[in-house]
Coordinates of N, CA and C in Angstrom, one line a residue:
M279 N 50.3 23.8 57.2 CA 48.8 23.9 57.2 C 48.3 24.2 55.8
K280 N 48.9 25.2 55.1 CA 48.5 25.6 53.8 C 48.7 24.5 52.8
K281 N 49.8 23.7 53.0 CA 50.0 22.5 52.2 C 48.9 21.5 52.3
W282 N 48.5 21.3 53.6 CA 47.4 20.3 53.8 C 46.1 20.7 53.2
V283 N 45.8 22.0 53.3 CA 44.5 22.5 52.7 C 44.6 22.3 51.2
L284 N 45.8 22.6 50.6 CA 45.9 22.5 49.1 C 45.8 21.1 48.7
L285 N 46.3 20.1 49.4 CA 46.2 18.7 49.1 C 44.7 18.3 49.2
S286 N 44.0 18.8 50.2 CA 42.6 18.4 50.4 C 41.8 18.9 49.2
I287 N 42.1 20.1 48.7 CA 41.3 20.7 47.6 C 41.6 19.9 46.3
I288 N 42.9 19.4 46.1 CA 43.2 18.6 45.0 C 42.5 17.3 45.0
A289 N 42.5 16.7 46.2 CA 41.8 15.4 46.4 C 40.3 15.5 46.1
L290 N 39.7 16.6 46.6 CA 38.3 16.8 46.3 C 38.0 17.0 44.8
I291 N 38.8 17.7 44.1 CA 38.7 17.9 42.7 C 38.8 16.6 41.9
C292 N 39.7 15.8 42.3 CA 39.9 14.4 41.7 C 38.6 13.6 41.9
L293 N 38.1 13.6 43.2 CA 36.9 12.8 43.5 C 35.7 13.3 42.6
V294 N 35.5 14.6 42.5 CA 34.4 15.1 41.7 C 34.6 14.7 40.2
A295 N 35.8 14.7 39.7 CA 36.1 14.4 38.3 C 35.8 12.9 38.1
I296 N 36.1 12.0 39.1 CA 35.9 10.6 39.0 C 34.3 10.4 39.0
L297 N 33.6 11.0 39.9 CA 32.2 10.9 39.9 C 31.5 11.3 38.7
L298 N 32.0 12.5 38.1 CA 31.4 12.9 36.9 C 31.6 12.0 35.7
A299 N 32.9 11.5 35.7 CA 33.2 10.5 34.6 C 32.4 9.2 34.7
F300 N 32.1 8.7 36.0 CA 31.3 7.6 36.2 C 29.9 7.8 35.8
G301 N 29.4 9.0 36.1 CA 28.0 9.4 35.7 C 27.9 9.4 34.2
S302 N 28.9 10.0 33.5 CA 28.8 10.0 32.1 C 28.8 8.7 31.5
I303 N 29.6 7.7 32.0 CA 29.6 6.3 31.5 C 28.2 5.7 31.7
N304 N 27.6 5.9 32.9 CA 26.2 5.4 33.1 C 25.2 6.0 32.1
I305 N 25.3 7.3 31.8 CA 24.4 7.9 30.9 C 24.6 7.3 29.5
L306 N 25.9 7.1 29.1 CA 26.1 6.5 27.8 C 25.6 5.1 27.7
Q307 N 25.8 4.4 28.8 CA 25.3 3.0 28.8 C 23.7 3.0 28.7
R308 N 23.1 3.9 29.4 CA 21.6 3.9 29.3 C 21.2 4.3 27.9
N309 N 21.9 5.2 27.3 CA 21.5 5.6 25.9 C 21.7 4.5 24.9
E310 N 22.8 3.7 25.1 CA 23.1 2.6 24.2 C 22.1 1.5 24.3
S311 N 21.6 1.3 25.6 CA 20.6 0.2 25.8 C 19.2 0.7 25.7
A312 N 19.0 1.9 25.3 CA 17.6 2.5 25.2 C 16.8 1.7 24.1
P313 N 15.5 1.5 24.4 CA 14.7 0.8 23.4 C 14.6 1.5 22.1
P314 N 14.4 0.8 21.0 CA 14.3 1.4 19.7 C 13.1 2.3 19.5
S315 N 12.2 2.3 20.5 CA 11.0 3.2 20.4 C 11.2 4.6 20.8
M316 N 12.5 4.9 21.2 CA 12.8 6.3 21.6 C 12.7 7.2 20.4
G317 N 12.0 8.4 20.6 CA 11.9 9.3 19.5 C 10.5 9.2 18.8
Y318 N 9.8 8.2 19.0 CA 8.5 8.0 18.3 C 7.5 7.5 19.3
I319 N 6.3 8.1 19.3 CA 5.2 7.6 20.1 C 4.2 7.0 19.1
V320 N 3.9 5.7 19.3 CA 3.1 5.0 18.4 C 1.9 4.4 19.1
S321 N 0.7 4.5 18.6 CA -0.5 3.9 19.1 C -1.2 3.1 17.9
C322 N -1.8 2.0 18.2 CA -2.4 1.2 17.2 C -3.6 0.4 17.7
S323 N -4.5 0.1 16.8 CA -5.7 -0.7 17.1 C -6.2 -1.3 15.9
P324 N -6.8 -2.6 16.0 CA -7.4 -3.3 14.9 C -8.7 -2.6 14.5
V325 N -8.9 -2.5 13.2 CA -10.2 -1.9 12.7 C -10.6 -2.7 11.5
A326 N -11.9 -2.5 11.2 CA -12.5 -3.2 10.0 C -13.1 -2.1 9.1
E327 N -12.7 -2.2 7.8 CA -13.2 -1.2 6.8 C -13.6 -2.0 5.6
E328 N -14.8 -1.8 5.1 CA -15.4 -2.5 4.0 C -15.2 -4.1 4.2
E329 N -14.4 -4.7 3.4 CA -14.3 -6.2 3.6 C -12.9 -6.6 4.1
K330 N -12.2 -5.7 4.8 CA -10.8 -6.1 5.2 C -10.6 -5.7 6.6
A331 N -9.6 -6.4 7.2 CA -9.2 -6.1 8.6 C -7.8 -5.4 8.5
Y332 N -7.7 -4.3 9.3 CA -6.5 -3.5 9.3 C -6.0 -3.3 10.7
L333 N -4.7 -3.0 10.8 CA -4.1 -2.4 12.0 C -3.9 -1.0 11.8
K334 N -4.7 -0.1 12.5 CA -4.5 1.3 12.3 C -3.4 1.8 13.2
V335 N -2.4 2.5 12.6 CA -1.2 2.9 13.3 C -1.1 4.4 13.3
R336 N -0.9 5.1 14.4 CA -0.7 6.5 14.5 C 0.7 6.7 15.0
I337 N 1.5 7.5 14.3 CA 2.9 7.8 14.6 C 3.1 9.2 14.9
E338 N 3.8 9.5 16.0 CA 4.2 10.9 16.3 C 5.7 10.9 16.5
G339 N 6.4 11.8 15.8 CA 7.8 11.9 16.0 C 8.4 12.8 14.9
E340 N 9.7 12.7 14.8 CA 10.5 13.5 13.9 C 10.2 13.1 12.4
A341 N 10.3 14.1 11.6 CA 10.0 13.9 10.1 C 11.2 13.1 9.6
A342 N 10.8 12.0 9.0 CA 11.9 11.1 8.3 C 11.1 10.2 7.4
D343 N 11.9 9.6 6.4 CA 11.3 8.6 5.5 C 11.3 7.3 6.3
L344 N 10.1 6.7 6.5 CA 9.9 5.5 7.3 C 9.4 4.4 6.5
K345 N 9.7 3.2 6.9 CA 9.1 2.0 6.3 C 8.5 1.3 7.5
I346 N 7.2 1.0 7.4 CA 6.4 0.3 8.5 C 6.0 -1.1 8.0
L347 N 6.4 -2.1 8.9 CA 6.1 -3.5 8.5 C 5.3 -4.1 9.6
L348 N 4.4 -5.0 9.2 CA 3.6 -5.8 10.1 C 3.7 -7.3 9.7
S349 N 4.2 -8.1 10.6 CA 4.3 -9.5 10.4 C 3.2 -10.3 11.2
D350 N 2.7 -11.4 10.6 CA 1.6 -12.1 11.3 C 2.1 -13.1 12.2
P351 N 1.3 -13.9 12.9 CA 1.8 -14.9 13.9 C 2.7 -16.0 13.3
D352 N 2.6 -16.2 12.0 CA 3.5 -17.2 11.3 C 4.8 -16.6 11.0
G353 N 5.0 -15.3 11.2 CA 6.3 -14.6 10.9 C 6.3 -14.1 9.5
T354 N 5.2 -14.2 8.8 CA 5.1 -13.7 7.4 C 4.7 -12.3 7.4
T355 N 5.3 -11.5 6.5 CA 5.0 -10.1 6.3 C 3.5 -9.9 5.8
A356 N 2.7 -9.4 6.7 CA 1.3 -9.3 6.3 C 1.1 -8.0 5.4
D357 N 1.9 -7.0 5.7 CA 1.8 -5.7 4.9 C 3.0 -4.9 5.3
E358 N 3.3 -4.0 4.4 CA 4.4 -3.0 4.6 C 4.0 -1.7 3.9
I359 N 4.4 -0.6 4.4 CA 4.0 0.7 3.8 C 5.1 1.7 4.0
Y360 N 5.3 2.6 3.0 CA 6.3 3.6 3.1 C 5.7 5.0 3.4
V361 N 6.2 5.7 4.4 CA 5.8 7.0 4.8 C 6.9 8.0 4.5
S362 N 6.6 8.9 3.6 CA 7.6 9.9 3.3 C 7.8 10.9 4.4
K363 N 9.0 11.6 4.4 CA 9.3 12.6 5.3 C 8.3 13.8 5.3
E364 N 7.8 14.1 4.1 CA 6.9 15.2 3.9 C 5.6 14.9 4.7
K365 N 5.2 13.7 4.8 CA 3.9 13.4 5.5 C 4.0 13.5 7.0
L366 N 5.3 13.6 7.5 CA 5.5 13.7 8.9 C 6.0 15.1 9.3
L367 N 5.9 16.1 8.4 CA 6.3 17.4 8.7 C 5.6 18.1 9.9
D368 N 4.3 17.7 10.1 CA 3.5 18.2 11.2 C 3.7 17.3 12.4
G369 N 4.5 16.2 12.3 CA 4.9 15.4 13.4 C 3.9 14.3 13.7
V370 N 2.9 14.1 12.8 CA 1.9 13.1 13.0 C 1.4 12.5 11.7
E371 N 1.3 11.1 11.7 CA 0.8 10.5 10.5 C 0.1 9.2 10.9
T372 N -1.0 8.9 10.2 CA -1.8 7.7 10.5 C -1.8 6.8 9.2
V373 N -1.6 5.5 9.4 CA -1.6 4.6 8.3 C -2.4 3.3 8.7
K374 N -2.8 2.5 7.7 CA -3.5 1.3 7.9 C -2.7 0.1 7.2
L375 N -2.4 -0.9 8.0 CA -1.7 -2.1 7.5 C -2.6 -3.3 7.5
S376 N -2.7 -4.0 6.4 CA -3.5 -5.2 6.3 C -3.1 -6.3 7.3
M377 N -4.0 -6.8 8.0 CA -3.7 -7.9 9.0 C -3.9 -9.3 8.3
A378 N -4.6 -9.3 7.2 CA -4.9 -10.6 6.5 C -5.3 -10.2 5.1
G379 N -5.4 -11.2 4.2 CA -5.8 -11.0 2.8 C -7.2 -10.5 2.7
Y380 N -7.6 -10.2 1.5 CA -8.9 -9.7 1.2 C -10.0 -10.6 1.7
A381 N -11.0 -10.1 2.4 CA -12.1 -10.9 2.9 C -11.7 -12.1 3.8
M382 N -10.6 -12.0 4.5 CA -10.2 -13.0 5.4 C -10.1 -12.5 6.8
T383 N -10.4 -13.4 7.8 CA -10.3 -13.0 9.2 C -8.8 -13.2 9.6
P384 N -8.2 -12.2 10.3 CA -6.8 -12.4 10.8 C -6.7 -13.5 11.8
K385 N -5.5 -14.1 11.8 CA -5.3 -15.2 12.8 C -5.1 -14.6 14.2
A386 N -5.4 -15.4 15.1 CA -5.1 -15.1 16.5 C -3.6 -15.3 16.7
G387 N -3.0 -14.6 17.7 CA -1.6 -14.8 18.0 C -0.9 -13.5 18.1
T388 N 0.5 -13.5 17.9 CA 1.3 -12.4 18.1 C 1.8 -11.8 16.8
Y389 N 1.5 -10.5 16.6 CA 1.9 -9.8 15.4 C 3.1 -8.9 15.8
T390 N 4.0 -8.6 14.9 CA 5.1 -7.7 15.2 C 5.1 -6.5 14.3
L391 N 5.1 -5.3 14.9 CA 5.1 -4.1 14.2 C 6.5 -3.5 14.3
L392 N 7.1 -3.2 13.1 CA 8.4 -2.6 13.0 C 8.3 -1.2 12.3
I393 N 9.1 -0.3 12.8 CA 9.3 1.0 12.0 C 10.8 1.2 11.8
V394 N 11.1 1.4 10.6 CA 12.5 1.5 10.2 C 12.8 2.9 9.5
K395 N 13.8 3.6 9.8 CA 14.2 4.7 9.0 C 14.7 4.2 7.7
F396 N 14.0 4.6 6.6 CA 14.2 4.0 5.3 C 15.6 4.2 4.8
R397 N 16.2 5.3 4.8 CA 17.5 5.6 4.2 C 18.6 4.9 5.0
E398 N 18.5 5.0 6.4 CA 19.6 4.5 7.2 C 19.4 3.0 7.5
G399 N 18.2 2.5 7.3 CA 17.9 1.1 7.7 C 18.0 0.9 9.2
K400 N 17.7 2.0 9.9 CA 17.8 1.9 11.4 C 16.4 1.6 12.0
L401 N 16.4 0.6 12.9 CA 15.1 0.3 13.6 C 14.9 1.4 14.6
V402 N 13.7 2.0 14.6 CA 13.4 3.1 15.6 C 12.2 2.7 16.4
Y403 N 11.5 1.6 16.1 CA 10.3 1.2 16.9 C 10.1 -0.3 16.6
K404 N 9.8 -1.0 17.7 CA 9.4 -2.4 17.6 C 8.4 -2.7 18.7
K405 N 7.3 -3.4 18.3 CA 6.3 -3.8 19.3 C 5.6 -5.1 18.9
E406 N 5.4 -6.0 19.9 CA 4.7 -7.2 19.7 C 3.3 -7.0 20.2
L407 N 2.3 -7.4 19.3 CA 0.9 -7.2 19.7 C 0.2 -8.6 19.7
T408 N -0.3 -9.0 20.8 CA -0.9 -10.3 20.9 C -2.5 -10.2 21.0
F409 N -3.1 -11.0 20.1 CA -4.6 -10.9 20.0 C -5.1 -12.3 20.2
S410 N -6.2 -12.4 20.9 CA -6.9 -13.7 21.2 C -7.7 -14.2 20.0
G411 N -8.1 -13.3 19.2 CA -8.8 -13.6 18.0 C -10.2 -13.1 17.9
A412 N -10.9 -13.3 16.8 CA -12.3 -12.9 16.6 C -13.2 -13.9 17.3
N413 N -14.3 -13.5 17.8 CA -15.3 -14.3 18.5 C -16.7 -13.9 18.0
I414 N -17.2 -14.7 17.0 CA -18.5 -14.3 16.3 C -19.7 -15.0 16.9
R415 N -20.8 -14.3 17.1 CA -22.0 -14.9 17.6 C -23.2 -14.4 16.8
I416 N -24.1 -15.2 16.4 CA -25.4 -14.8 15.8 C -26.4 -14.5 17.0
D417 N -26.7 -13.2 17.2 CA -27.6 -12.8 18.3 C -29.1 -12.9 17.9
D418 N -29.4 -12.6 16.7 CA -30.8 -12.6 16.3 C -31.0 -12.9 14.9
V419 N -32.1 -13.6 14.5 CA -32.4 -14.0 13.2 C -33.8 -13.6 12.8
K420 N -34.0 -12.9 11.7 CA -35.3 -12.6 11.2 C -35.5 -13.2 9.8
I421 N -36.5 -14.0 9.6 CA -36.7 -14.7 8.3 C -38.0 -14.3 7.7
K422 N -37.9 -13.8 6.5 CA -39.1 -13.3 5.8 C -39.5 -14.4 4.8
T423 N -40.8 -14.7 4.8 CA -41.3 -15.7 3.9 C -42.5 -15.2 3.1
E424 N -42.8 -15.7 2.0 CA -43.9 -15.3 1.1 C -44.6 -16.6 0.6
Y425 N -45.9 -16.4 0.3 CA -46.6 -17.5 -0.3 C -47.0 -17.2 -1.7
N426 N -46.9 -18.2 -2.6 CA -47.3 -18.1 -4.0 C -48.2 -19.3 -4.3
P427 N -49.4 -19.1 -4.8 CA -50.3 -20.2 -5.0 C -49.8 -21.2 -6.0
Y428 N -48.9 -20.8 -6.8 CA -48.4 -21.7 -7.8 C -47.1 -22.5 -7.4
T429 N -46.2 -21.8 -6.6 CA -45.0 -22.4 -6.2 C -44.9 -22.8 -4.7
G430 N -45.9 -22.4 -4.0 CA -45.9 -22.7 -2.5 C -45.2 -21.6 -1.8
Y431 N -44.7 -21.9 -0.6 CA -44.0 -20.9 0.3 C -42.5 -20.8 -0.1
R432 N -42.0 -19.6 0.1 CA -40.6 -19.5 -0.1 C -39.9 -18.6 1.0
V433 N -38.7 -18.8 1.2 CA -37.9 -18.0 2.1 C -37.1 -17.0 1.2
E434 N -37.4 -15.7 1.4 CA -36.8 -14.7 0.5 C -35.8 -13.7 1.2
E435 N -35.9 -13.7 2.5 CA -34.9 -12.9 3.2 C -34.5 -13.5 4.5
V436 N -33.2 -13.4 4.8 CA -32.7 -13.9 6.1 C -31.8 -12.8 6.6
N437 N -32.2 -12.1 7.7 CA -31.5 -11.0 8.3 C -30.9 -11.4 9.7
L438 N -29.6 -11.1 9.9 CA -29.0 -11.5 11.1 C -28.4 -10.3 11.8
R439 N -28.4 -10.4 13.1 CA -27.6 -9.5 13.9 C -26.4 -10.3 14.4
V440 N -25.2 -9.9 14.0 CA -24.0 -10.6 14.3 C -23.1 -9.8 15.2
S441 N -22.5 -10.3 16.3 CA -21.6 -9.6 17.1 C -20.3 -10.2 17.2
N442 N -19.3 -9.4 17.4 CA -17.9 -9.9 17.5 C -17.3 -9.4 18.9
S443 N -17.3 -10.4 19.8 CA -16.7 -10.0 21.2 C -15.2 -10.2 21.3
G444 N -14.6 -10.5 20.2 CA -13.1 -10.7 20.1 C -12.4 -9.4 20.1
D445 N -11.0 -9.5 19.9 CA -10.2 -8.3 19.9 C -9.6 -8.0 18.6
I446 N -10.0 -8.7 17.5 CA -9.6 -8.4 16.2 C -10.9 -8.5 15.3
P447 N -10.9 -7.9 14.1 CA -12.0 -7.9 13.2 C -12.3 -9.3 12.7
A448 N -13.5 -9.7 12.5 CA -13.9 -10.9 11.8 C -14.4 -10.5 10.4
V449 N -14.0 -11.3 9.4 CA -14.5 -11.0 8.1 C -15.2 -12.3 7.6
I450 N -16.5 -12.2 7.5 CA -17.4 -13.3 7.1 C -17.4 -13.3 5.5
N451 N -17.0 -14.4 4.9 CA -17.0 -14.4 3.4 C -17.9 -15.5 2.8
K452 N -18.5 -16.2 3.7 CA -19.4 -17.3 3.3 C -20.6 -17.5 4.2
A453 N -21.8 -17.5 3.7 CA -23.0 -17.8 4.6 C -23.8 -18.9 3.9
V454 N -24.1 -19.9 4.7 CA -24.9 -21.0 4.3 C -26.3 -21.0 5.0
V455 N -27.4 -21.0 4.2 CA -28.7 -21.1 4.8 C -29.3 -22.5 4.3
M456 N -29.7 -23.3 5.3 CA -30.3 -24.6 4.9 C -31.7 -24.6 5.5
V457 N -32.7 -24.9 4.7 CA -34.1 -25.1 5.2 C -34.4 -26.6 4.9
D458 N -34.5 -27.3 5.9 CA -34.6 -28.8 5.8 C -33.4 -29.3 5.1
H459 N -33.6 -29.7 3.8 CA -32.4 -30.2 3.1 C -32.1 -29.4 1.9
V460 N -32.7 -28.2 1.8 CA -32.4 -27.3 0.7 C -31.4 -26.3 1.1
E461 N -30.3 -26.2 0.4 CA -29.2 -25.3 0.8 C -29.0 -24.2 -0.2
R462 N -28.7 -23.0 0.4 CA -28.3 -21.8 -0.4 C -27.0 -21.2 0.2
I463 N -26.0 -20.9 -0.7 CA -24.8 -20.3 -0.2 C -24.6 -18.9 -0.8
S464 N -24.2 -18.0 0.1 CA -23.9 -16.6 -0.4 C -22.5 -16.3 -0.1
F465 N -21.8 -15.6 -1.1 CA -20.4 -15.2 -0.9 C -20.4 -13.7 -0.9
I466 N -20.8 -13.1 0.1 CA -20.9 -11.6 0.3 C -20.1 -11.2 1.5
P467 N -18.8 -10.8 1.3 CA -18.0 -10.4 2.5 C -18.6 -9.4 3.4
R468 N -18.5 -9.6 4.7 CA -18.9 -8.6 5.7 C -17.9 -8.6 6.8
A469 N -17.4 -7.4 7.1 CA -16.4 -7.3 8.2 C -17.1 -6.8 9.5
I470 N -16.8 -7.4 10.6 CA -17.4 -7.1 11.9 C -16.3 -6.6 12.8
P471 N -16.2 -5.3 13.2 CA -15.1 -4.8 14.0 C -15.2 -5.5 15.4
P472 N -14.0 -5.5 16.1 CA -14.0 -6.0 17.5 C -14.9 -5.2 18.4
K473 N -15.6 -6.0 19.3 CA -16.5 -5.4 20.3 C -17.7 -4.6 19.7
E474 N -18.1 -5.0 18.5 CA -19.2 -4.4 17.8 C -20.2 -5.4 17.2
S475 N -21.4 -5.0 16.8 CA -22.3 -5.9 16.1 C -22.8 -5.2 14.8
R476 N -23.2 -6.0 13.9 CA -23.7 -5.5 12.6 C -24.9 -6.3 12.1
M477 N -25.8 -5.7 11.4 CA -26.9 -6.4 10.7 C -26.4 -6.9 9.4
M478 N -26.9 -8.1 9.0 CA -26.5 -8.7 7.7 C -27.7 -9.3 7.1
E479 N -27.8 -9.1 5.8 CA -28.8 -9.8 4.9 C -28.0 -10.8 4.1
I480 N -28.2 -12.1 4.3 CA -27.3 -13.1 3.7 C -27.9 -13.9 2.6
L481 N -29.2 -13.8 2.3 CA -29.7 -14.7 1.3 C -29.6 -14.1 -0.1
G482 N -29.7 -12.8 -0.2 CA -29.7 -12.1 -1.5 C -30.9 -12.6 -2.3
Q483 N -30.6 -12.9 -3.6 CA -31.7 -13.3 -4.5 C -31.8 -14.8 -4.6
A484 N -31.0 -15.5 -3.7 CA -31.1 -17.0 -3.8 C -32.2 -17.6 -2.9
Y485 N -33.4 -17.3 -3.4 CA -34.6 -17.7 -2.6 C -34.7 -19.2 -2.5
I486 N -35.3 -19.7 -1.4 CA -35.6 -21.1 -1.2 C -37.1 -21.2 -1.4
I487 N -37.4 -21.9 -2.5 CA -38.8 -22.0 -2.9 C -39.4 -23.4 -2.8
G488 N -40.7 -23.5 -3.0 CA -41.4 -24.8 -3.0 C -41.6 -25.5 -1.7
L489 N -41.6 -24.6 -0.7 CA -41.8 -25.2 0.7 C -43.3 -25.4 1.0
E490 N -43.6 -26.4 1.7 CA -45.0 -26.7 2.0 C -45.4 -26.2 3.4
R491 N -46.7 -26.2 3.6 CA -47.2 -25.7 4.9 C -46.7 -26.6 6.0
G492 N -46.4 -26.0 7.2 CA -45.9 -26.8 8.3 C -44.6 -26.2 8.9
V493 N -44.0 -27.0 9.7 CA -42.8 -26.6 10.4 C -41.5 -27.0 9.7
H494 N -40.6 -26.1 9.5 CA -39.3 -26.4 8.8 C -38.1 -26.0 9.6
H495 N -37.1 -26.8 9.6 CA -35.9 -26.6 10.3 C -34.9 -25.7 9.5
V496 N -34.4 -24.7 10.2 CA -33.5 -23.7 9.5 C -32.1 -23.8 10.2
T497 N -31.1 -24.0 9.4 CA -29.7 -24.0 9.9 C -28.9 -22.9 9.1
I498 N -28.2 -22.1 9.9 CA -27.4 -21.0 9.3 C -25.9 -21.2 9.8
K499 N -25.0 -21.0 8.9 CA -23.5 -21.1 9.2 C -22.8 -20.0 8.5
L500 N -21.9 -19.3 9.3 CA -21.1 -18.2 8.8 C -19.6 -18.7 8.9
S501 N -18.9 -18.4 7.8 CA -17.5 -18.9 7.7 C -16.6 -17.8 7.2
S502 N -15.3 -18.0 7.5 CA -14.2 -17.3 6.9 C -13.3 -18.3 6.3
G503 N -13.3 -18.3 4.9 CA -12.5 -19.4 4.3 C -13.1 -20.7 4.7
E504 N -12.3 -21.6 5.1 CA -12.7 -23.0 5.6 C -13.1 -23.0 7.1
I505 N -12.9 -21.9 7.7 CA -13.1 -21.9 9.2 C -14.6 -21.4 9.5
E506 N -15.3 -22.2 10.2 CA -16.7 -21.8 10.6 C -16.6 -20.9 11.8
L507 N -17.2 -19.8 11.7 CA -17.1 -18.8 12.8 C -18.3 -18.8 13.7
A508 N -19.5 -19.1 13.2 CA -20.7 -19.2 14.0 C -21.8 -20.0 13.3
G509 N -22.7 -20.5 14.1 CA -23.8 -21.2 13.6 C -25.1 -20.9 14.4
Y510 N -26.3 -21.2 13.8 CA -27.5 -20.9 14.4 C -28.6 -21.9 13.9
E511 N -29.5 -22.4 14.7 CA -30.5 -23.2 14.3 C -31.9 -22.8 14.9
T512 N -32.9 -22.8 14.1 CA -34.2 -22.5 14.6 C -35.3 -23.2 13.7
N513 N -36.5 -23.0 14.0 CA -37.6 -23.5 13.3 C -38.5 -22.4 12.8
I514 N -39.1 -22.6 11.6 CA -40.2 -21.6 11.1 C -41.4 -22.4 10.8
E515 N -42.5 -21.8 11.1 CA -43.8 -22.5 10.8 C -44.5 -21.7 9.7
L516 N -44.8 -22.4 8.6 CA -45.5 -21.8 7.4 C -47.0 -22.2 7.4
G517 N -47.8 -21.3 7.1 CA -49.2 -21.5 6.9 C -50.0 -21.3 8.2

């Protein structure tokens, strides 16, 4: 009887050892296949500042020398930045990565954000961010005109309210104002954040002069590089 009890105890110990070993293997497998984002909490959002579009990235995690890279939908590195260990001593750091060149609207598509431990070359975070693109609309136009008895009527101000219903910033770097067949072009970059609107004065000192009394057709076009973002047509009556 005692022998049978002893054998049972030994068998039970062996079974527990096997289960523990199997559990350890599973834990190791889970750790090995864990995503590279473990250890860092990252949040990001597109922002517009001055005449550029950025991806604002907030990093929470252990202090380490990090290299942060952002590639655009074409797979080209849009920007990269180095964050020293000292800047992460409090566990939090915020950086801005360019999404496109100066005064250019970012492309729609999938961007890839990578965070690498600089010294070890170890990938600690990877995320793909897909954006449908900027969507610009001219909501309102106010045109200021003046009369001069020697030169006739002139258009001296064109003020627009422009909204961006898209999910990335739009950067307008070219505005065209045409009154009948007289055209004026302004190159004054303006960034419109996603889901926001801005007032813009687009004519500057490029007055359109020599206009006669009557109705005139006005066409406005906003562009980013060679891409037209929005257009607007209206009539003004002078006199």
